[in-house]
CSV table of C-alpha atoms in Angstrom, one decimal:
chain,number,residue,atom,x,y,z
F,608,MET,CA,28.5,89.4,17.6
F,609,GLN,CA,31.3,86.8,17.4
F,610,GLU,CA,31.0,84.5,20.3
F,611,SER,CA,34.2,83.6,22.4
F,612,ARG,CA,35.9,80.6,21.4
F,613,SER,CA,36.5,79.4,24.6
F,614,LEU,CA,34.9,76.5,26.4
F,615,LYS,CA,33.9,77.9,29.8
F,616,PHE,CA,33.0,74.8,33.0
F,617,GLY,CA,31.3,74.7,35.9
F,618,ARG,CA,30.6,72.5,38.9
F,619,TYR,CA,27.9,70.1,37.1
F,620,ASP,CA,30.0,70.4,33.6
F,621,TYR,CA,32.5,68.4,36.2
F,622,ALA,CA,30.1,65.8,37.4
F,623,ALA,CA,29.3,65.4,33.6
F,624,PHE,CA,32.9,64.4,33.0
F,625,LEU,CA,32.8,62.2,35.5
F,626,THR,CA,29.5,60.5,35.1
F,627,PHE,CA,30.8,60.0,31.1
F,628,MET,CA,33.7,58.5,33.1
F,629,SER,CA,32.4,56.1,35.5
F,630,TYR,CA,29.7,54.7,32.6
F,631,ALA,CA,32.3,54.2,30.2
F,632,GLY,CA,33.8,52.0,32.7
F,633,CYS,CA,30.7,50.2,33.7
F,634,SER,CA,30.1,49.2,30.4
F,635,MET,CA,34.0,48.3,29.2
F,636,VAL,CA,34.9,46.4,32.7
F,637,ILE,CA,32.8,43.4,31.6
F,638,PRO,CA,34.5,42.8,27.8
F,639,LEU,CA,37.6,43.3,29.4
F,640,VAL,CA,37.4,40.3,31.6
F,641,LEU,CA,35.0,38.2,29.4
F,642,VAL,CA,37.8,35.7,28.6
F,643,VAL,CA,37.8,34.7,31.8
F,644,LEU,CA,35.0,35.7,33.0
F,645,ALA,CA,33.5,33.3,30.3
F,646,ALA,CA,35.6,30.1,31.0
F,647,ASP,CA,35.1,31.0,35.2
F,648,LEU,CA,31.0,30.8,34.4
F,649,GLY,CA,31.0,28.0,32.3
F,650,PHE,CA,30.8,29.4,28.6
F,651,PRO,CA,33.9,29.5,27.5
F,652,LEU,CA,34.6,31.7,24.2
F,653,THR,CA,36.9,29.6,22.8
F,654,ASP,CA,34.1,26.4,22.8
F,655,GLY,CA,31.1,28.2,21.0
F,656,GLY,CA,31.0,31.1,23.8
F,657,MET,CA,31.0,34.0,21.7
F,658,GLY,CA,27.7,34.3,21.2
F,659,LEU,CA,26.1,34.6,25.1
F,660,GLY,CA,29.5,36.7,25.8
F,661,GLY,CA,27.7,38.8,22.8
F,662,ALA,CA,24.2,38.5,24.8
F,663,LEU,CA,25.4,39.8,27.8
F,664,GLN,CA,25.5,43.5,26.0
F,665,LEU,CA,22.1,42.8,23.9
F,666,GLY,CA,20.5,42.3,27.3
F,667,ARG,CA,21.6,45.3,28.8
F,668,SER,CA,20.4,47.0,25.8
F,669,ILE,CA,16.9,46.0,26.7
F,670,PRO,CA,16.2,47.9,30.0
F,671,MET,CA,18.5,50.3,29.1
F,672,VAL,CA,15.8,51.9,26.4
F,673,ALA,CA,13.1,51.1,28.8
F,674,ALA,CA,14.3,53.3,31.3
F,675,MET,CA,15.6,56.1,28.3
F,676,LEU,CA,11.6,55.6,27.3
F,677,LEU,CA,10.9,57.0,31.3
F,678,CYS,CA,13.5,59.4,31.8
F,679,GLY,CA,11.7,62.2,30.2
F,680,PHE,CA,9.3,61.5,32.6
F,681,MET,CA,11.9,61.4,35.6
F,682,ALA,CA,13.4,64.5,34.3
F,683,GLY,CA,10.2,66.0,34.0
F,684,ARG,CA,9.8,65.0,37.9
F,685,TRP,CA,12.4,65.3,39.7
F,686,GLY,CA,14.7,67.4,37.4
F,687,LYS,CA,17.7,66.2,35.3
F,688,ARG,CA,20.4,66.3,38.2
F,689,ARG,CA,19.0,64.3,40.6
F,690,SER,CA,17.6,61.6,38.2
F,691,LEU,CA,21.2,61.2,36.8
F,692,GLY,CA,22.7,61.3,40.6
F,693,PHE,CA,20.0,58.5,41.3
F,694,ALA,CA,20.9,56.7,37.8
F,695,VAL,CA,24.4,56.5,38.3
F,696,LEU,CA,23.9,54.7,41.8
F,697,VAL,CA,21.6,52.0,40.1
F,698,MET,CA,24.3,51.7,37.5
F,699,GLY,CA,27.1,51.1,39.5
F,700,ALA,CA,25.2,48.6,42.2
F,701,GLY,CA,24.3,46.6,38.8
F,702,ILE,CA,28.1,46.3,38.1
F,703,GLY,CA,28.7,45.7,41.7
F,704,LEU,CA,26.4,42.7,41.9
F,705,SER,CA,27.7,41.5,38.1
F,706,SER,CA,30.8,40.7,40.5
F,707,LEU,CA,29.3,38.2,42.8
F,708,ALA,CA,27.3,35.9,40.6
F,709,PRO,CA,28.1,32.7,40.5
F,710,GLY,CA,26.8,31.9,37.3
F,711,TYR,CA,25.4,33.1,33.8
F,712,GLY,CA,21.8,33.7,34.6
F,713,LEU,CA,22.5,35.5,37.3
F,714,LEU,CA,25.4,38.0,36.1
F,715,PHE,CA,22.7,38.6,32.9
F,716,ALA,CA,20.6,39.6,36.0
F,717,ALA,CA,22.9,42.2,37.1
F,718,VAL,CA,24.4,43.5,34.1
F,719,ALA,CA,20.7,43.9,33.0
F,720,VAL,CA,19.9,46.2,36.4
F,721,ALA,CA,23.1,48.0,35.5
F,722,GLY,CA,21.5,48.4,32.0
F,723,LEU,CA,18.4,50.6,34.0
F,724,GLY,CA,20.8,53.4,35.4
F,725,GLU,CA,22.6,53.6,32.1
F,726,GLY,CA,19.5,53.7,30.2
F,727,VAL,CA,18.9,57.2,32.1
F,728,ILE,CA,22.3,58.3,32.4
F,729,GLU,CA,22.5,57.8,28.3
F,730,GLY,CA,18.7,59.8,27.8
F,731,LEU,CA,19.7,62.5,30.4
F,732,ALA,CA,23.4,63.4,30.4
F,733,THR,CA,23.7,65.0,27.3
F,734,PRO,CA,20.5,67.1,28.0
F,735,LEU,CA,22.3,68.4,31.1
F,736,VAL,CA,25.0,69.5,29.3
F,737,GLN,CA,22.8,71.2,26.3
F,738,ASP,CA,20.7,72.8,29.3
F,739,LEU,CA,24.1,74.3,30.7
F,740,HIS,CA,25.3,75.7,27.1
F,741,ALA,CA,22.4,76.9,25.0
F,742,ARG,CA,24.9,78.6,22.7
F,743,GLU,CA,26.8,76.2,20.5
F,744,PRO,CA,26.1,73.1,22.7
F,745,GLY,CA,27.3,70.9,20.1
F,746,ARG,CA,30.9,71.8,21.4
F,747,TYR,CA,30.0,71.5,24.7
F,748,ILE,CA,28.8,68.2,24.4
F,749,ASN,CA,31.4,66.8,21.9
F,750,PHE,CA,34.0,67.9,24.8
F,751,ALA,CA,31.6,66.3,27.3
F,752,HIS,CA,31.6,63.1,25.3
F,753,GLY,CA,35.0,62.8,25.1
F,754,PHE,CA,35.5,62.0,29.0
F,755,TRP,CA,33.8,58.3,28.1
F,756,SER,CA,36.9,58.1,26.3
F,757,VAL,CA,39.0,59.1,29.3
F,758,GLY,CA,37.0,56.4,31.2
F,759,LEU,CA,37.7,53.8,28.7
F,760,VAL,CA,41.7,54.6,28.7
F,761,VAL,CA,41.7,54.4,32.4
F,762,ALA,CA,39.7,51.3,32.4
F,763,THR,CA,41.0,49.8,29.8
F,764,LEU,CA,44.8,50.2,30.8
F,765,GLY,CA,43.7,49.8,34.7
F,766,VAL,CA,42.0,46.4,34.2
F,767,GLY,CA,44.4,45.1,31.7
F,768,TYR,CA,47.2,46.1,34.0
F,769,LEU,CA,45.9,44.3,37.2
F,770,GLN,CA,44.6,41.3,35.5
F,771,LEU,CA,48.4,40.8,33.9
F,772,ARG,CA,49.3,40.9,38.1
F,773,GLY,CA,46.9,38.2,38.7
F,774,VAL,CA,44.2,40.0,40.4
F,775,SER,CA,40.8,38.7,40.1
F,776,TRP,CA,38.2,39.6,37.5
F,777,ARG,CA,35.4,39.8,40.8
F,778,TRP,CA,37.4,42.5,42.1
F,779,LEU,CA,38.0,44.1,39.2
F,780,VAL,CA,34.5,44.6,38.3
F,781,GLY,CA,32.6,45.3,41.9
F,782,VAL,CA,35.5,48.4,42.5
F,783,THR,CA,34.6,50.1,39.1
F,784,GLY,CA,30.6,49.6,40.6
F,785,LEU,CA,31.9,51.3,43.5
F,786,LEU,CA,33.4,54.2,41.9
F,787,ALA,CA,30.2,55.3,40.6
F,788,LEU,CA,29.5,56.7,44.2
F,789,LEU,CA,31.9,60.3,42.6
F,790,PRO,CA,30.1,61.4,40.2
F,791,ALA,CA,26.6,60.1,42.0
F,792,ALA,CA,28.3,63.0,45.3
F,793,LEU,CA,28.8,65.3,43.1
F,794,LEU,CA,25.4,65.7,41.3
F,795,TRP,CA,23.3,65.3,44.6
F,796,LEU,CA,25.5,67.1,47.4
F,797,PRO,CA,24.5,71.2,48.1
F,798,THR,CA,26.3,74.0,46.8
F,799,ARG,CA,26.6,77.4,48.1
F,800,ARG,CA,27.4,79.0,44.7
F,801,TYR,CA,27.6,78.0,41.0
F,802,ARG,CA,28.6,80.1,38.5
F,803,GLY,CA,26.6,79.3,35.0
F,804,VAL,CA,23.1,77.9,35.1
F,805,LEU,CA,21.9,75.9,37.6
F,806,PRO,CA,19.8,73.1,36.4
F,807,ASP,CA,16.5,71.9,37.9
F,808,ARG,CA,15.3,75.9,38.8
F,809,ASP,CA,12.6,75.6,37.1
F,810,GLU,CA,8.7,73.8,38.0
F,811,PRO,CA,8.1,70.2,37.6
F,812,VAL,CA,6.9,69.5,34.1
F,813,GLN,CA,3.4,67.4,33.4
F,814,VAL,CA,3.6,64.4,32.5
F,815,ARG,CA,0.7,65.7,29.1
F,816,VAL,CA,3.7,68.2,28.1
F,817,VAL,CA,6.7,65.5,28.0
F,818,TRP,CA,4.0,63.1,26.2
F,819,GLN,CA,3.2,66.1,23.3
F,820,GLN,CA,6.7,66.4,23.3
F,821,PHE,CA,7.1,62.9,22.4
F,822,LEU,CA,4.6,62.8,19.6
F,823,GLU,CA,6.0,66.1,17.9
F,824,VAL,CA,9.6,64.3,17.6
F,825,VAL,CA,8.0,60.9,16.3
F,826,LYS,CA,5.8,62.4,13.9
F,827,ARG,CA,8.4,64.0,12.0
F,828,PRO,CA,9.8,61.8,8.9
F,829,ARG,CA,13.2,63.6,9.1
F,830,PHE,CA,14.1,62.2,12.8
F,831,TRP,CA,14.0,58.9,11.9
F,832,LEU,CA,17.2,59.5,9.4
F,833,PHE,CA,18.8,60.0,11.8
F,834,PHE,CA,17.4,57.5,14.3
F,835,GLY,CA,19.1,54.7,12.0
F,836,ALA,CA,21.8,56.9,11.5
F,837,MET,CA,22.5,56.8,15.9
F,838,PHE,CA,21.0,52.7,15.4
F,839,LEU,CA,24.5,52.2,13.1
F,840,ALA,CA,26.5,54.8,14.3
F,841,GLY,CA,26.5,53.0,18.4
F,842,GLY,CA,26.8,49.4,16.3
F,843,GLY,CA,30.0,50.3,15.1
F,844,GLU,CA,31.6,52.1,17.8
F,845,PHE,CA,30.6,49.6,20.4
F,846,CYS,CA,31.5,46.6,18.3
F,847,LEU,CA,35.3,47.8,18.3
F,848,THR,CA,35.3,49.0,21.9
F,849,PHE,CA,33.6,45.3,23.2
F,850,TRP,CA,35.1,43.2,21.2
F,851,THR,CA,39.1,44.3,20.5
F,852,PRO,CA,40.3,42.8,23.6
F,853,SER,CA,38.6,39.2,22.9
F,854,PHE,CA,40.2,40.1,19.2
F,855,VAL,CA,43.4,40.8,20.7
F,856,ARG,CA,43.4,37.2,22.7
F,857,LEU,CA,42.3,35.0,20.6
F,858,SER,CA,43.0,35.8,17.5
F,859,LEU,CA,46.7,37.7,17.9
F,860,GLY,CA,47.8,35.5,20.9
F,861,GLY,CA,48.0,38.5,23.1
F,862,ASP,CA,47.6,38.7,26.9
F,863,ALA,CA,45.2,41.1,28.9
F,864,TRP,CA,48.0,43.5,29.3
F,865,ASP,CA,47.6,43.8,25.5
F,866,GLY,CA,44.0,43.8,25.1
F,867,GLY,CA,43.9,46.5,27.4
F,868,VAL,CA,46.2,48.6,25.1
F,869,CYS,CA,44.7,48.1,22.0
F,870,THR,CA,41.4,48.8,23.6
F,871,ALA,CA,42.7,52.1,25.3
F,872,CYS,CA,44.3,53.3,21.5
F,873,PHE,CA,41.0,53.1,20.3
F,874,ALA,CA,39.4,55.1,23.4
F,875,GLY,CA,42.2,57.3,23.0
F,876,GLY,CA,41.8,58.6,19.6
F,877,MET,CA,37.9,58.9,20.4
F,878,ILE,CA,39.2,61.7,23.2
F,879,VAL,CA,41.5,63.1,20.5
F,880,GLY,CA,38.1,62.9,18.3
F,881,ARG,CA,35.5,64.2,20.5
F,882,LEU,CA,37.9,67.1,22.6
F,883,GLY,CA,39.4,68.4,19.5
F,884,SER,CA,36.2,68.4,17.3
F,885,GLY,CA,34.5,70.1,20.7
F,886,ILE,CA,37.2,73.0,20.2
F,887,VAL,CA,37.3,73.2,16.8
F,888,VAL,CA,34.5,72.3,15.0
F,889,ARG,CA,31.7,74.6,15.1
F,890,GLN,CA,28.2,74.2,15.3
F,891,HIS,CA,27.2,74.6,11.3
F,892,ARG,CA,29.8,72.8,10.3
F,893,LEU,CA,28.6,68.9,11.9
F,894,ARG,CA,27.2,68.0,9.0
F,895,GLU,CA,30.6,68.7,7.4
F,896,LEU,CA,32.6,66.9,10.3
F,897,ILE,CA,30.1,63.9,10.2
F,898,TRP,CA,31.0,62.9,6.5
F,899,GLY,CA,34.5,63.6,7.1
F,900,ALA,CA,34.7,61.1,10.4
F,901,ALA,CA,32.8,58.5,8.3
F,902,ALA,CA,34.9,58.2,4.9
F,903,LEU,CA,37.7,57.9,7.1
F,904,ALA,CA,35.8,55.8,9.8
F,905,ILE,CA,34.8,53.2,6.7
F,906,LEU,CA,38.7,53.2,5.3
F,907,ILE,CA,40.6,52.2,8.7
F,908,SER,CA,37.4,49.2,9.6
F,909,ILE,CA,38.6,47.9,6.5
F,910,TRP,CA,42.1,46.9,7.0
F,911,ILE,CA,41.7,46.6,10.8
F,912,PRO,CA,40.8,42.6,10.3
F,913,LEU,CA,43.8,42.5,8.5
F,914,GLN,CA,46.6,42.9,10.9
F,915,GLY,CA,48.3,39.8,12.4
F,916,SER,CA,51.3,42.8,14.2
F,917,LEU,CA,49.8,44.2,17.5
F,918,GLY,CA,51.9,47.3,16.6
F,919,TRP,CA,50.2,47.7,13.6
F,920,LEU,CA,46.3,47.1,14.9
F,921,GLN,CA,47.1,50.0,17.9
F,922,ALA,CA,47.7,52.4,15.3
F,923,LEU,CA,45.0,51.6,13.2
F,924,LEU,CA,42.6,51.5,16.2
F,925,PHE,CA,43.7,55.2,17.1
F,926,VAL,CA,42.9,56.4,13.8
F,927,ALA,CA,39.8,54.3,13.9
F,928,GLY,CA,39.1,56.1,17.4
F,929,ILE,CA,39.3,59.7,15.8
F,930,ALA,CA,36.8,59.0,13.2
F,931,THR,CA,34.5,57.3,15.4
F,932,GLY,CA,34.4,59.8,18.9
F,933,PRO,CA,32.6,62.7,17.2
F,934,PHE,CA,29.9,60.4,15.8
F,935,TRP,CA,27.5,59.5,18.5
F,936,PRO,CA,27.5,63.5,20.3
F,937,SER,CA,27.1,65.3,16.7
F,938,ILE,CA,24.8,63.2,15.1
F,939,GLN,CA,22.6,64.3,18.2
F,940,SER,CA,23.3,67.9,18.0
F,941,TYR,CA,23.2,67.9,14.5
F,942,CYS,CA,19.7,65.9,14.7
F,943,VAL,CA,18.3,69.0,17.1
F,944,ASP,CA,19.5,71.8,14.3
F,945,ARG,CA,17.8,70.0,12.0
F,946,VAL,CA,14.4,68.6,13.8
F,947,GLU,CA,11.9,70.6,15.0
F,948,GLY,CA,11.0,69.5,18.8
F,949,ASP,CA,12.3,69.5,22.6
F,950,SER,CA,15.8,69.1,22.2
F,951,THR,CA,15.5,67.0,25.5
F,952,MET,CA,13.4,64.7,23.7
F,953,ILE,CA,15.7,64.4,21.0
F,954,TYR,CA,18.3,63.2,22.6
F,955,ILE,CA,16.6,60.9,24.3
F,956,LEU,CA,15.3,59.3,21.5
F,957,LEU,CA,18.1,59.3,20.0
F,958,SER,CA,20.2,57.4,22.5
F,959,CYS,CA,17.0,54.6,22.0
F,960,ALA,CA,18.3,54.0,18.7
F,961,GLY,CA,22.0,54.1,19.7
F,962,VAL,CA,22.0,51.7,22.6
F,963,PRO,CA,20.3,49.0,20.8
F,964,GLY,CA,22.6,49.4,17.9
F,965,CYS,CA,25.2,48.9,20.3
F,966,GLY,CA,23.8,45.8,21.8
F,967,PHE,CA,22.4,44.1,18.4
F,968,PHE,CA,25.7,44.6,16.7
F,969,THR,CA,27.7,43.3,19.2
F,970,TRP,CA,25.6,40.2,19.6
F,971,LEU,CA,25.7,39.9,15.8
F,972,MET,CA,29.3,40.2,15.4
F,973,GLY,CA,29.9,37.3,18.2
F,974,ALA,CA,27.5,35.2,16.6
F,975,LEU,CA,28.9,36.1,13.2
F,976,GLY,CA,32.1,35.3,15.3
F,977,ASP,CA,31.3,31.6,16.3
F,978,HIS,CA,30.2,30.9,13.0
F,979,PHE,CA,32.7,32.5,10.3
F,980,GLY,CA,35.6,33.6,13.2
F,981,LEU,CA,36.0,36.7,15.0
F,982,ARG,CA,38.6,38.3,12.4
F,983,VAL,CA,35.8,37.9,9.4
F,984,SER,CA,32.8,39.7,11.8
F,985,PHE,CA,35.0,42.8,12.2
F,986,TYR,CA,34.0,43.6,8.4
F,987,LEU,CA,30.5,44.2,10.0
F,988,VAL,CA,32.0,47.9,11.8
F,989,GLY,CA,32.6,49.0,8.0
F,990,VAL,CA,28.9,48.3,7.0
F,991,CYS,CA,27.6,50.3,9.6
F,992,PHE,CA,29.7,53.1,9.2
F,993,LEU,CA,28.9,52.6,5.7
F,994,LEU,CA,25.0,52.5,5.6
F,995,MET,CA,25.2,55.5,8.6
F,996,GLY,CA,26.5,58.0,6.4
F,997,GLY,CA,24.3,57.0,4.0
F,998,LEU,CA,21.6,58.6,6.2
F,999,ILE,CA,23.3,61.3,6.9
F,1000,ALA,CA,23.6,62.2,3.0
F,1001,LEU,CA,20.3,61.4,2.6
F,1002,ASP,CA,18.8,63.9,4.7
F,1003,SER,CA,21.0,67.1,3.0
F,1004,LEU,CA,19.5,65.8,-0.1
F,1005,LEU,CA,15.9,66.5,1.8
F,1006,GLY,CA,17.3,70.9,1.8
F,1007,ARG,CA,18.7,73.0,4.2
F,1008,ARG,CA,15.4,73.6,6.0
F,1009,ARG,CA,14.9,72.9,9.5
F,1010,SER,CA,11.2,70.4,9.7
């Protein structure tokens, strides 16, 4: 029987949407204010501080990975929904503390606290959506991840405008952290009636079972192709997200609003890419989606650093967002189709690749920017997407059989 193409949502879907939006805002607010923040805290980007700026994301990624490695056990003991609600609060607290930091060291520590919460969110938000929609989860996962991009648009335009109006970066960062209370409340507050699957009805999963699920996945060679692809996809996506505001201000002479608009163009393209692929692309077409998006992303990323006009840069970033948007959720869902093992564990472990990719390549791009200029370092994005596409192609050469 042909399944309906319409998407149907319930309360915990909306909680997931708000979680992704809050996660995006907390991840993006530091890059958006980085130029003034760095000057205020004593590591100006124009005086060799790009490496330190990029290291903030690298330092955030380490606790994120640690939290992701443990979140499978947390989900087994307390359930995905409860664990996710707690993680959103930890993330918000870390970002809130960042607004109070008097120097780089305490800023780094506060961002690391936020990383602990973000790691659990990264590990459990996608499996929660998978649990809610067992049939064609790729469509719902792409749709839910689209709200990460919605959060980016709201954050970039809002923060960019308020900076232009003279609002302190500390207020902007602090309020962003407070907004994490909204999805946490939706996840935690009781409900009398819920239409659909209610998460966390089952008995807690024993630690031994979670460990066996972990071993079952990591022993499969094909899994490591997707692990590498996620590492590269995360790097390419977040290099564009993190460094675009600084590129606009330092290389093109734009202001905070220009940086916000350009980043919002990229995020807007990601909304189209993720929501569109979630609505249109069926589960059995995910491989073709990844290949087509990779080819477009490589082509566009070559032209981005050559731009001297804000108008052309905005157009290119929008198209780059359309191409980049489907990578993260589609690679994860496609891997579940191709690799034997518990789907929640696969999502968690793949996020353990994507997040370090974000941190490593963001730092590397900043370090390259210190030596060769930020414009030249943008070519790193295309390299990431080229290698990612190669790994997906290599998986295809292994045949169609799930293993």
